Short mmCIF file of C-alpha atoms in Angstrom, two decimals:
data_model
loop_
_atom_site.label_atom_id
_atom_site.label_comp_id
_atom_site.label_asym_id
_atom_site.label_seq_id
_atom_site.Cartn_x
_atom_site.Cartn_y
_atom_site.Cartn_z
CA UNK C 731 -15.62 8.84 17.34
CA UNK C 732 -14.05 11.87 18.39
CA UNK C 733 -10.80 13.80 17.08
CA UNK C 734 -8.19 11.74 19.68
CA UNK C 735 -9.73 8.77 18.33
CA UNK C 736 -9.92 9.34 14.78
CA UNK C 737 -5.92 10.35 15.25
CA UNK C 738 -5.30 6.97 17.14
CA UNK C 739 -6.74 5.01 13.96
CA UNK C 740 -4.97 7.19 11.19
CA UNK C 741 -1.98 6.02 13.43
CA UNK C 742 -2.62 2.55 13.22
CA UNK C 743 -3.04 2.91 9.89
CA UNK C 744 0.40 4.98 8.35
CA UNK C 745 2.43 2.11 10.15
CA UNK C 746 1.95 -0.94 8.15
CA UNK C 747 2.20 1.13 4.79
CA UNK C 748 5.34 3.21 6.43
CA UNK C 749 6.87 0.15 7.13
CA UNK C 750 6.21 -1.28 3.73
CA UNK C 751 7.96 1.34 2.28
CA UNK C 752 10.88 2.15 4.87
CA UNK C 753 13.30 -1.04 4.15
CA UNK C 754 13.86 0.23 0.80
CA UNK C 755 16.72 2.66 2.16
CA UNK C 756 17.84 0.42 4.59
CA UNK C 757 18.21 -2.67 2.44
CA UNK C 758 22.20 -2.28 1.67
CA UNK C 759 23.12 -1.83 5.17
CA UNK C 760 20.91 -5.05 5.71
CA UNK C 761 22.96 -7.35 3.10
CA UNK C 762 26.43 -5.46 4.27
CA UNK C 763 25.18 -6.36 8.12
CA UNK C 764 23.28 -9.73 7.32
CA UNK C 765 25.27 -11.06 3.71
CA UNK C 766 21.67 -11.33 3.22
CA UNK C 767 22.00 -11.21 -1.20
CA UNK C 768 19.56 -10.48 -3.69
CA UNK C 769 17.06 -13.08 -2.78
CA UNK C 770 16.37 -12.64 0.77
CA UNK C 771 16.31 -8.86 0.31
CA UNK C 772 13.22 -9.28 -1.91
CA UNK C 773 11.73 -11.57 1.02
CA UNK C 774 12.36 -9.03 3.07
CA UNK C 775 10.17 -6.81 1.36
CA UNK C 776 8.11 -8.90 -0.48
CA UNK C 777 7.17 -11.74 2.55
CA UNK C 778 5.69 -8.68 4.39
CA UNK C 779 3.87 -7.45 1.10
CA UNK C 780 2.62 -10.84 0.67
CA UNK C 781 1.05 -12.01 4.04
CA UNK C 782 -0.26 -8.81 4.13
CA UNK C 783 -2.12 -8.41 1.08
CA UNK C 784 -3.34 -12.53 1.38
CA UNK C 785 -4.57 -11.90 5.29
CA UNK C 786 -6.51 -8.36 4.99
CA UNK C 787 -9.70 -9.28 3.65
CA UNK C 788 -10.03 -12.09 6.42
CA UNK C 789 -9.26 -9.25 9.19
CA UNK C 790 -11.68 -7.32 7.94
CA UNK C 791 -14.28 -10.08 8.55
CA UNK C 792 -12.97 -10.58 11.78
CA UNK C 793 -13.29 -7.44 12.83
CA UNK C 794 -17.12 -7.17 11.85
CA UNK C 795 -17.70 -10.48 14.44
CA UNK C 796 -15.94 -9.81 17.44
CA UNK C 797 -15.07 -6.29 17.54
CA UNK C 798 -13.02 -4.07 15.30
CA UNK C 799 -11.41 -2.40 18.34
CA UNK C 800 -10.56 -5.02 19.72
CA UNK C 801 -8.91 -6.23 17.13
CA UNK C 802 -7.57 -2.95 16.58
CA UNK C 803 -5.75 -3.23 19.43
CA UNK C 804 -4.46 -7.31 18.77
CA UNK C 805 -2.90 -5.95 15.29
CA UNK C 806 -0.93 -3.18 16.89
CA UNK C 807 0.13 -5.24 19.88
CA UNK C 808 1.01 -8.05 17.51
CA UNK C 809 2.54 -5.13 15.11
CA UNK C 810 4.67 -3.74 17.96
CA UNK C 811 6.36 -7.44 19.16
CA UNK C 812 7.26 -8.26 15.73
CA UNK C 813 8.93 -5.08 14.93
CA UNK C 814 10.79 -5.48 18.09
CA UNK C 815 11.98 -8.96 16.70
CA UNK C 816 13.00 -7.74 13.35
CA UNK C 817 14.99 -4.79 14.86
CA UNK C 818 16.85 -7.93 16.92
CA UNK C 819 17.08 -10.62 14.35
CA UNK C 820 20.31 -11.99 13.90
CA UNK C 821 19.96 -13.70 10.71
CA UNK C 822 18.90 -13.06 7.28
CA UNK C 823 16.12 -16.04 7.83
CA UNK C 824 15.12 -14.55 10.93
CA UNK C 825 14.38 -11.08 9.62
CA UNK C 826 12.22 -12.77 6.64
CA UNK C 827 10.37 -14.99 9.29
CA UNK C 828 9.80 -11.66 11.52
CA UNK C 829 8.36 -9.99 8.25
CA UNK C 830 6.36 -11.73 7.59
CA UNK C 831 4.62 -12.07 11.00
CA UNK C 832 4.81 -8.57 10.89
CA UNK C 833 2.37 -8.55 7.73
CA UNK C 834 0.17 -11.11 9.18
CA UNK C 835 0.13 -8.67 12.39
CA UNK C 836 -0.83 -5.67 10.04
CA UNK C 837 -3.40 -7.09 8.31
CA UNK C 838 -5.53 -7.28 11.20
CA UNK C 839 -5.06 -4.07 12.50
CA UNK C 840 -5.33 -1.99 9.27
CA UNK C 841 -8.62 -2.90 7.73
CA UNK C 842 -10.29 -1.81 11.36
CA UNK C 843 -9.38 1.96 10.49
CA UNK C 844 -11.60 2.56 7.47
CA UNK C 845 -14.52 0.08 9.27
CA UNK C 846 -14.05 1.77 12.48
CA UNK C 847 -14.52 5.53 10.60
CA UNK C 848 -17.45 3.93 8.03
CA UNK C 849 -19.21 2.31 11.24
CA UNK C 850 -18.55 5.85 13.70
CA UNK C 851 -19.17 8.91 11.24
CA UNK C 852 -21.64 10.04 9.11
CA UNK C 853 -22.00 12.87 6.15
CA UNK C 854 -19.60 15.67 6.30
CA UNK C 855 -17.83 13.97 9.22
CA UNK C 856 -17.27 10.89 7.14
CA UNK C 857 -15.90 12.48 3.92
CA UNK C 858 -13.48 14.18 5.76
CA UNK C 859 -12.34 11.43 8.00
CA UNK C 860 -11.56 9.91 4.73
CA UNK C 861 -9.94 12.73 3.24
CA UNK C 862 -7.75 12.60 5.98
CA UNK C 863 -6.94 8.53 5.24
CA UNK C 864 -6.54 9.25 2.18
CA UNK C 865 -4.01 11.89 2.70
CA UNK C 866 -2.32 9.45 5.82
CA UNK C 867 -2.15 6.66 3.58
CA UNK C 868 -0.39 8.39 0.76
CA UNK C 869 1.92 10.44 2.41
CA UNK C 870 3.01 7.43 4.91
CA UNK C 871 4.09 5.83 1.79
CA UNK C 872 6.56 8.60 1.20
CA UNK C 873 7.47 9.50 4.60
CA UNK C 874 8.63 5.89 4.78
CA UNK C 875 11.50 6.17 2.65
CA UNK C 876 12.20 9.82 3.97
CA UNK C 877 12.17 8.17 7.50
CA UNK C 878 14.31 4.97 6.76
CA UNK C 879 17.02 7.10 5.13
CA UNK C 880 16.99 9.42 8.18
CA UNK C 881 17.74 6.92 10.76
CA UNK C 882 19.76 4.45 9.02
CA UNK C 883 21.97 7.39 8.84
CA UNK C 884 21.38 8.60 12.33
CA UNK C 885 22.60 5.42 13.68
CA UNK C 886 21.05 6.16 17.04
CA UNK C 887 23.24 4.17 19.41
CA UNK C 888 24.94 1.79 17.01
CA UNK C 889 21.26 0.71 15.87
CA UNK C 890 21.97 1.32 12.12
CA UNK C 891 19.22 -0.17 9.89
CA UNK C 892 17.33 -1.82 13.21
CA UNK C 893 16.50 1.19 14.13
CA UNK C 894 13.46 1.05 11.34
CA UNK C 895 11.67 -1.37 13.14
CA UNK C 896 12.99 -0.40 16.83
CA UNK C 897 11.17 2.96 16.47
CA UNK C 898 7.92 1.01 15.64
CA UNK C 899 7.98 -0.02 19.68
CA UNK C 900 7.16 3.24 21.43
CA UNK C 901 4.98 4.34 18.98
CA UNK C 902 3.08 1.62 19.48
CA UNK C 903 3.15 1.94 23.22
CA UNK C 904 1.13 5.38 22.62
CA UNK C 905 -0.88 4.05 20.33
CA UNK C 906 -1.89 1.32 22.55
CA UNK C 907 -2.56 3.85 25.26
CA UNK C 908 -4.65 5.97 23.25
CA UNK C 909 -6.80 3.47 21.63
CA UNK C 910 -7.96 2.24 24.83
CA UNK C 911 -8.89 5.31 25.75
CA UNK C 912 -10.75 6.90 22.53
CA UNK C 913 -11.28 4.20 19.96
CA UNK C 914 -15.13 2.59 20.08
CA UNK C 915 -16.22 -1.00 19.68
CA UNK C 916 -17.76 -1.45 16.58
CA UNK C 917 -18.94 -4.91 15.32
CA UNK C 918 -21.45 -5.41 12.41
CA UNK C 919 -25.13 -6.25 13.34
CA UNK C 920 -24.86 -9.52 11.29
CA UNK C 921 -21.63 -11.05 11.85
CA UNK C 922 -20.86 -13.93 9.54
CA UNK C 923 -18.78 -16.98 10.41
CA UNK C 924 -15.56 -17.29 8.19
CA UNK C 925 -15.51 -18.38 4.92
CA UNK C 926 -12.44 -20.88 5.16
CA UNK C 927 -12.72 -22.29 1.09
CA UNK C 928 -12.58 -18.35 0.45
CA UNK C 929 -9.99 -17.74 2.30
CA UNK C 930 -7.73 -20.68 1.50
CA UNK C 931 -8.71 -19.94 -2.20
CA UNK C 932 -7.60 -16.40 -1.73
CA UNK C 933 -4.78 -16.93 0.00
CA UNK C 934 -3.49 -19.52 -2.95
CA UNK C 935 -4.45 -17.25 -5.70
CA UNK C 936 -2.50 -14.38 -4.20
CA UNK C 937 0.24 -16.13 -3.20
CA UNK C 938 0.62 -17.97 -6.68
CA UNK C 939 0.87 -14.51 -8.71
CA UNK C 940 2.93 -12.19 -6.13
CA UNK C 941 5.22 -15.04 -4.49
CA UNK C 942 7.01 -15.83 -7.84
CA UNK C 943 6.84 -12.32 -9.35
CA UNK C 944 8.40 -11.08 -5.92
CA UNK C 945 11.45 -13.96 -5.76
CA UNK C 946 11.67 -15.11 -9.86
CA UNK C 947 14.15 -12.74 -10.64
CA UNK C 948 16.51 -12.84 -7.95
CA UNK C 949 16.16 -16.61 -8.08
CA UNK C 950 17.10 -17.05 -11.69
CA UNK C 951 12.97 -18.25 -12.32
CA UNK C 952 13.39 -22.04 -11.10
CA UNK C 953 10.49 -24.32 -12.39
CA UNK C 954 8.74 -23.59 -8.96
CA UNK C 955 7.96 -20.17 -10.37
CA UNK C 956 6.80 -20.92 -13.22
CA UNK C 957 4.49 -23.94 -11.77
CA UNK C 958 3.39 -21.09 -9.18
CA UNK C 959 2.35 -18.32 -11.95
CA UNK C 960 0.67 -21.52 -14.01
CA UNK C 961 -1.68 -22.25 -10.56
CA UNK C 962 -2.87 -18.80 -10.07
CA UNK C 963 -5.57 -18.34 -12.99
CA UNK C 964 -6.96 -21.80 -11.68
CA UNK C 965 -7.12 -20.62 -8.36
CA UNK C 966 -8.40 -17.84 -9.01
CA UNK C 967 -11.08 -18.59 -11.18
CA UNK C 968 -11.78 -21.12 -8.31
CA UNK C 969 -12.24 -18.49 -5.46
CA UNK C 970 -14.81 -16.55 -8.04
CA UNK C 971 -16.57 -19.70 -8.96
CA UNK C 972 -16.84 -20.50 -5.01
CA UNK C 973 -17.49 -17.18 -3.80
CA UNK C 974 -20.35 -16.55 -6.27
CA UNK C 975 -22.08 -19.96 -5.30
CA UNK C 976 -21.99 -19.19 -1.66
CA UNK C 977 -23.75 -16.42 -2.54
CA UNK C 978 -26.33 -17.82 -4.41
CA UNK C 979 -26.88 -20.51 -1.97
CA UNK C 980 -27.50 -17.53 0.83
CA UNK C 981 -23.98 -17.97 2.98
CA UNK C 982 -22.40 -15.49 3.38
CA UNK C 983 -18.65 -15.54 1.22
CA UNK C 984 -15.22 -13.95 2.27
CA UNK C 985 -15.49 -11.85 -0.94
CA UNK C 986 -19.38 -10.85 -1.85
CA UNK C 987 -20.28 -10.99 -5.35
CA UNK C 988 -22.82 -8.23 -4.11
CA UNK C 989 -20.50 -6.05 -2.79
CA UNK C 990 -18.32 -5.66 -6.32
CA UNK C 991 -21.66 -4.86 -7.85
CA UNK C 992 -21.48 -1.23 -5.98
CA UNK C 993 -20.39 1.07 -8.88
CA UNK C 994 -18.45 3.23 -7.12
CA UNK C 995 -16.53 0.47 -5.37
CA UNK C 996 -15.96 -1.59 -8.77
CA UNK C 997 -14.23 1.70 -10.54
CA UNK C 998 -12.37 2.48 -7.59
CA UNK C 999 -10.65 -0.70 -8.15
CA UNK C 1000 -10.10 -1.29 -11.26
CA UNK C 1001 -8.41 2.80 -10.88
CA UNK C 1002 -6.09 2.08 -7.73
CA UNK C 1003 -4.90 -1.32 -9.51
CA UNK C 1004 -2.37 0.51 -11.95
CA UNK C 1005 -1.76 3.84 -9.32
CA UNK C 1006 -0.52 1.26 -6.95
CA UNK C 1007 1.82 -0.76 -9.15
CA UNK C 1008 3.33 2.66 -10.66
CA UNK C 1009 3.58 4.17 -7.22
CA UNK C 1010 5.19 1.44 -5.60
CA UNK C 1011 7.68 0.33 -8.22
CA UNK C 1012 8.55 4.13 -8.73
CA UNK C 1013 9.65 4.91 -5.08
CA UNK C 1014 11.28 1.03 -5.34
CA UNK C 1015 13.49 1.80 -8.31
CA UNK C 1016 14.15 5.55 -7.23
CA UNK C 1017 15.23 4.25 -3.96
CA UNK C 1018 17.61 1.91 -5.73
CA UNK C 1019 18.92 4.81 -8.90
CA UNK C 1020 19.77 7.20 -6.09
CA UNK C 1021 21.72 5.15 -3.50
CA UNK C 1022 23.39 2.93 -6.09
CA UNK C 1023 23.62 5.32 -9.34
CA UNK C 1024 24.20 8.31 -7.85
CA UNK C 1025 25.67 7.44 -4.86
CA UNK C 1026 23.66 9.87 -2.48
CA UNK C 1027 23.81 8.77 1.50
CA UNK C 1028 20.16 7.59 2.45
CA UNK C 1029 19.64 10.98 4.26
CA UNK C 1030 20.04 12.53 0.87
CA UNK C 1031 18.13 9.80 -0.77
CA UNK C 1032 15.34 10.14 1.84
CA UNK C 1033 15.53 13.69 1.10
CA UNK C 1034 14.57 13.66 -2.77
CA UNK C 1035 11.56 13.00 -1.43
CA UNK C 1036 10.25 15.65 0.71
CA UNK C 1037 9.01 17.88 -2.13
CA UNK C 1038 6.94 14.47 -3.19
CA UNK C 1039 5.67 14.72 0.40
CA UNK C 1040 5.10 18.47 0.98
CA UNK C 1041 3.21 18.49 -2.37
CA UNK C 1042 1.22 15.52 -1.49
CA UNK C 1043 -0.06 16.99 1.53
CA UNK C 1044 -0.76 19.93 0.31
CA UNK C 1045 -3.06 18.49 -2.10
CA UNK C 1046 -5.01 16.03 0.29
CA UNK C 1047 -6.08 18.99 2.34
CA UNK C 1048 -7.30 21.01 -0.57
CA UNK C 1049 -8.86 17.73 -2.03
CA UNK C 1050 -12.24 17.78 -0.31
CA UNK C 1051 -13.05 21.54 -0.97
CA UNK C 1052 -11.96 20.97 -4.98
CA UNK C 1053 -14.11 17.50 -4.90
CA UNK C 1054 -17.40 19.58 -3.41
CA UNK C 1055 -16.36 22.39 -6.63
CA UNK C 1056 -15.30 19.94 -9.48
CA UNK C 1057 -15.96 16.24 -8.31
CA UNK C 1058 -14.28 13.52 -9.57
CA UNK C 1059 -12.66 15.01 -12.41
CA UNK C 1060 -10.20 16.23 -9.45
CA UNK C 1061 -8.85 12.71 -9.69
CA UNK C 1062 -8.21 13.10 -13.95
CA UNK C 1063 -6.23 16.29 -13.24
CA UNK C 1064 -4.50 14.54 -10.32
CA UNK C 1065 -3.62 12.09 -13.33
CA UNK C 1066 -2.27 14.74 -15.89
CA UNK C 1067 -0.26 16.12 -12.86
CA UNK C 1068 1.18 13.18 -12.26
CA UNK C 1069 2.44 12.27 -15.87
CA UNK C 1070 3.55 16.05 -15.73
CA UNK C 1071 5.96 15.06 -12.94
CA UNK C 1072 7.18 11.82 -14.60
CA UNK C 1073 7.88 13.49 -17.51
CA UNK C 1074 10.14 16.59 -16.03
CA UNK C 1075 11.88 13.61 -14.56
CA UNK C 1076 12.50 11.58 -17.32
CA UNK C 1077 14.00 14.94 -18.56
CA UNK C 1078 15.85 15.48 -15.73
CA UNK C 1079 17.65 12.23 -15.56
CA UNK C 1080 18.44 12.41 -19.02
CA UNK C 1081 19.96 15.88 -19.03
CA UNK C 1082 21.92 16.19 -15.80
CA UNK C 1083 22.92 12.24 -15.34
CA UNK C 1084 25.05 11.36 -13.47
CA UNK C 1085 25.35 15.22 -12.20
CA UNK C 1086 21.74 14.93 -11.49
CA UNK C 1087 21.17 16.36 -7.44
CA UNK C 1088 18.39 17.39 -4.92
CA UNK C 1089 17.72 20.35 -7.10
CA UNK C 1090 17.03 18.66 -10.21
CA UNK C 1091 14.99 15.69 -8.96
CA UNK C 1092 12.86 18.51 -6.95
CA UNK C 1093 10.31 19.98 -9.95
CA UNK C 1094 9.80 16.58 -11.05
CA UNK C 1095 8.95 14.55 -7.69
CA UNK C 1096 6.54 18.16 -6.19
CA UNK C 1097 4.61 18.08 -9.60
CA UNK C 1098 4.07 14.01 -9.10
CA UNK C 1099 3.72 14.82 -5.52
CA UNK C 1100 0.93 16.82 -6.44
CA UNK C 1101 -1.29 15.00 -8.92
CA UNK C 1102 -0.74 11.70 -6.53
CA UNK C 1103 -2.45 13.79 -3.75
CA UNK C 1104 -4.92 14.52 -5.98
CA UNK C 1105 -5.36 10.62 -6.68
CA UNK C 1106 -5.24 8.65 -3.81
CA UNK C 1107 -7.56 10.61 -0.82
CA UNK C 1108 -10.14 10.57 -3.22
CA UNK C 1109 -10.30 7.76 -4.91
CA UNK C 1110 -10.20 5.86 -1.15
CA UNK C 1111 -13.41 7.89 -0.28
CA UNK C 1112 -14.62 6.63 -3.56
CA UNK C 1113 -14.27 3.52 -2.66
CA UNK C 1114 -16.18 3.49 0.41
CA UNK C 1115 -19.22 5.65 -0.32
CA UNK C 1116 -21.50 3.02 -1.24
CA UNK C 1117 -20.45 0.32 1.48
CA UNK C 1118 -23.07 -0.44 3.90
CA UNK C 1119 -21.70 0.12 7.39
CA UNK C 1120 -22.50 -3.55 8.70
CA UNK C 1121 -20.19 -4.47 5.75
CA UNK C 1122 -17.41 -1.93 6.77
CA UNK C 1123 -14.54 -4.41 7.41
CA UNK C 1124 -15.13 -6.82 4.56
CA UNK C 1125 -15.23 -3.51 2.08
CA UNK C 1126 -12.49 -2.11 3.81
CA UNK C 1127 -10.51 -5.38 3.29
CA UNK C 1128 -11.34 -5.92 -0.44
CA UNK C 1129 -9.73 -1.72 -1.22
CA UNK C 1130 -6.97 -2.40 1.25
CA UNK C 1131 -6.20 -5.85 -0.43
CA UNK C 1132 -6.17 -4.65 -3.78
CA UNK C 1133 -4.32 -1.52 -3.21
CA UNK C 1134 -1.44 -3.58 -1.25
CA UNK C 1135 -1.34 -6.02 -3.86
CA UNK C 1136 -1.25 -3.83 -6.20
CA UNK C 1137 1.73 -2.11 -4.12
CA UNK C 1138 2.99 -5.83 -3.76
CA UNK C 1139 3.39 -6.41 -7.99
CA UNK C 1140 4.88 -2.91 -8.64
CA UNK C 1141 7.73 -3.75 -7.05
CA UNK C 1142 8.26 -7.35 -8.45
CA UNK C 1143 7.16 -6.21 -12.25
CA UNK C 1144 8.45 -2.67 -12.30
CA UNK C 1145 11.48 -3.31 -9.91
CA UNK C 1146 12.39 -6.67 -12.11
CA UNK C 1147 12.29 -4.78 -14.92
CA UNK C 1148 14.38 -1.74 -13.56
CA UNK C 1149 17.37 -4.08 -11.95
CA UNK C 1150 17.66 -6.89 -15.19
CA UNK C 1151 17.89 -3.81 -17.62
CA UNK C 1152 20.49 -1.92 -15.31
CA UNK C 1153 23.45 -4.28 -16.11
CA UNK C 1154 23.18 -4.31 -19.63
CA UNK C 1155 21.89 -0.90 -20.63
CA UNK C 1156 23.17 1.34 -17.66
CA UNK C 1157 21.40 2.49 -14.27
CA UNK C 1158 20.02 5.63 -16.47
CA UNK C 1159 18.85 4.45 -19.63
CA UNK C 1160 17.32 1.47 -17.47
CA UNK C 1161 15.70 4.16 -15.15
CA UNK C 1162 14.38 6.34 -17.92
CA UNK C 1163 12.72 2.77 -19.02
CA UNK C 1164 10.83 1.80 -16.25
CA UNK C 1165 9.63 5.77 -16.25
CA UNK C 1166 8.01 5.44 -19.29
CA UNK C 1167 6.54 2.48 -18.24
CA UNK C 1168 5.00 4.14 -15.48
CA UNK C 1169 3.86 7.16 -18.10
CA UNK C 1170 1.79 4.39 -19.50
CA UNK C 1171 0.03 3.42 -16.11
CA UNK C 1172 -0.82 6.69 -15.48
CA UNK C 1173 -2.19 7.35 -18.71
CA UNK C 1174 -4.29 4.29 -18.28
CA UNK C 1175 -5.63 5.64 -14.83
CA UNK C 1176 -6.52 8.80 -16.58
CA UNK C 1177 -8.52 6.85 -19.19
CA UNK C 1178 -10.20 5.15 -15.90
CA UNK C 1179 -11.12 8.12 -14.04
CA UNK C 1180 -13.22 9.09 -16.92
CA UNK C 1181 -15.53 6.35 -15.86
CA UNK C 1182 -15.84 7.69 -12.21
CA UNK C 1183 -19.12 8.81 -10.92
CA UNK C 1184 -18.77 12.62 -11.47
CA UNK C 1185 -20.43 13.58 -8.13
CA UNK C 1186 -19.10 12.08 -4.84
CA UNK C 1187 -20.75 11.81 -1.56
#
């Protein structure tokens, strides 16, 4: 696969995690627009999260069978309709509905990235392909917010929040265009029928843990909630007990046993688990403190962010030169980096609120900026080292799964916890809260990286 084509996947890849991220600026022009409330703003977010997270692991065995590019190209056509319909719902119910297609959509284009580059490059070429995914993957999770705020505010012709998903359309047009042109058809050499008790089993677990956590609050935790959190250790220990027999018995299951046995994969996971959830219920709650507690447009909200960004970037590109010098103890520094940032935050806020501007929030989100980039490109190369190439999409769609899940919960824990303290205690004091709640991930993913293989291929 050659440059055009490795661009065209990295494409297909920063929109599904841009567009996780980009509502969260737009979200109070969608209740002022739709009298959507509480509830149906966290489907809006949270329906997407979920089908996405419960349907990439089955992409990524549909890929291996009957072509990743082609279904490469099904994801982002599918992607491209339903962001048209969620830029023209009319209803609350409507936008939840196109969501969530949306997420079913993505998670059948996304997990053909990382198979197509595992399945297309090799040695040098391969690490820094996923360098590179690394670094598109993070930053698109910034750049959504950045993005959102920009064109909510734009309002390009009377569009106001639509425009987030409207200016998913063209981009898919080129994308579309380009894949055809440079993206190979990969498929694995022993494609495996679908494992349909797996999948439902998966799909239930999933579904039972990030559906109630996602909802409970802004629901007032009905008994369906609870019922829902009481299934998932059942069906979960299920899906193991399932997948590992299939396994035995020579089939071939949606989740292999086998595969989680690969060190470097198994670490990689258990490391990205607690990244993701403080990642995504930081730029949740910081989405929600500067709009609503300090009362910044969402340009200037998007804008907070850009050091996060620049920093970020900067750091992917230097990560594969420092991981050939140091290896994986790039990733522990990344860490300290990161809990450098937090910190100079939690300062800030406590020092300048409610006086606190762009200036003040900058130190804070570059040096987080930084150790995240740090993080993220290399832990996803990590992940992948050790994955045999016929097995491409189902590895692809265990990381991608666990990372978006991952995403999916730190919003509903860390983002619950942020908006129940806030009335009582005060948007600050509730913010400085969930910080140091975050400290404590990142400490733990420090702890973590400890374990990582110290060389990387």
């Amino acid at each position: 696969m050659g440059r055009l084509g490795l661009f065209t996947v990295l494409l297909g890849a920063a929109l599904p995690l841009i567009d996780f991220f980009i509502v969260n600026v737009a979200l109070p022009a969608i209740d002022s627009d739709l009298a959507a409330g509480p509830a149906l703003l966290e489907l809006i977010v949270g329906g997407y999260g979920v089908t996405y997270a419960v349907l990439l692991v089955l992409g990524g065995r549909l890929g291996d069978t009957i072509g990743r590019r082609r279904l490469f190209l099904t994801g982002m056509a599918a992607f491209g309709v339903t962001s048209l319909v969620c830029g023209l719902a009319p209803t609350a119910w409507t936008l939840v509905a196109a969501r969530v297609a949306q997420g079913a959509s993505a998670a059948l284009m996304l997990p053909q990235v990382l198979a197509t580059i595992q399945a297309t490059t090799r040695g040098p070429r391969r690490a820094r392909a996923m360098s590179f995914y690394g670094a598109t993957a993070g930053l698109s999770m910034v750049a959504g917010q950045i993005l959102g705020g920009v064109l909510v505010a734009a309002d390009v012709a009377g569009t106001g929040w639509r425009s987030v998903f409207l200016v998913n359309v063209p981009v898919v047009l080129v994308g579309l265009v380009l894949a055809v042109r440079a993206v190979p058809e990969t498929r694995s050499d022993r494609p495996a029928s679908v494992d349909v008790p797996g999948t439902l089993l998966l799909a239930l677990s999933l579904v039972s843990l990030l559906l109630p956590l996602t909802e409970g609050r802004a629901a007032g935790w009905p008994v369906w909630t609870w019922v829902s959190l009481g299934v998932f250790p059942f069906a979960a220990g299920a899906f193991y007990v399932t997948e590992r027999r299939a396994d035995r018995l020579g089939r071939t299951p949606l989740v292999p046993p086998s595969l989680l046995r690969l060190e470097s994969l198994r670490r990689g996971l258990l490391m990205v688990v607690p990244f993701s959830i403080g990642f995504s219920g930081f730029m949740f709650v910081i989405a929600v403190t500067l709009q609503q507690g300090l009362r910044m447009g969402p340009v200037s909200a998007g804008l907070a962010l850009v050091p996060m960004a620049v920093a970020f970037f900067a750091a992917s590109l230097a990560g594969p030169r420092l991981i050939g010098r140091y290896g994986s103890r790039v990733v522990t520094v990344g860490g300290v980096l990161q809990a450098l940032g937090i910190t100079l935050l939690v300062l800030a806020v406590l020092r300048d609120w409610p006086g606190l501007g762009l200036l003040g929030l900058a130190p804070g989100v570059a040096v987080a900026g930084l150790g995240q980039g740090l993080q993220l490109p290399v832990l996803m190369r990590l992940m992948m080292s050790d994955v045999p190439a016929d097995r491409a999409g189902v590895g692809s769609g265990v990381m991608i799964t666990t990372q978006q899940s991952a995403l999916a919960l730190g919003v509903a824990t860390l983002g619950s916890l942020f908006l129940a303290l806030a009335p009582s205690i005060g948007m600050r004091d509730a913010l400085t809260t969930t910080l140091l709640v975050q400290l404590g991930l990142i400490a733990l993913t420090v702890l973590l990286s400890l374990r990582l293989p110290r060389v990387m291929r």
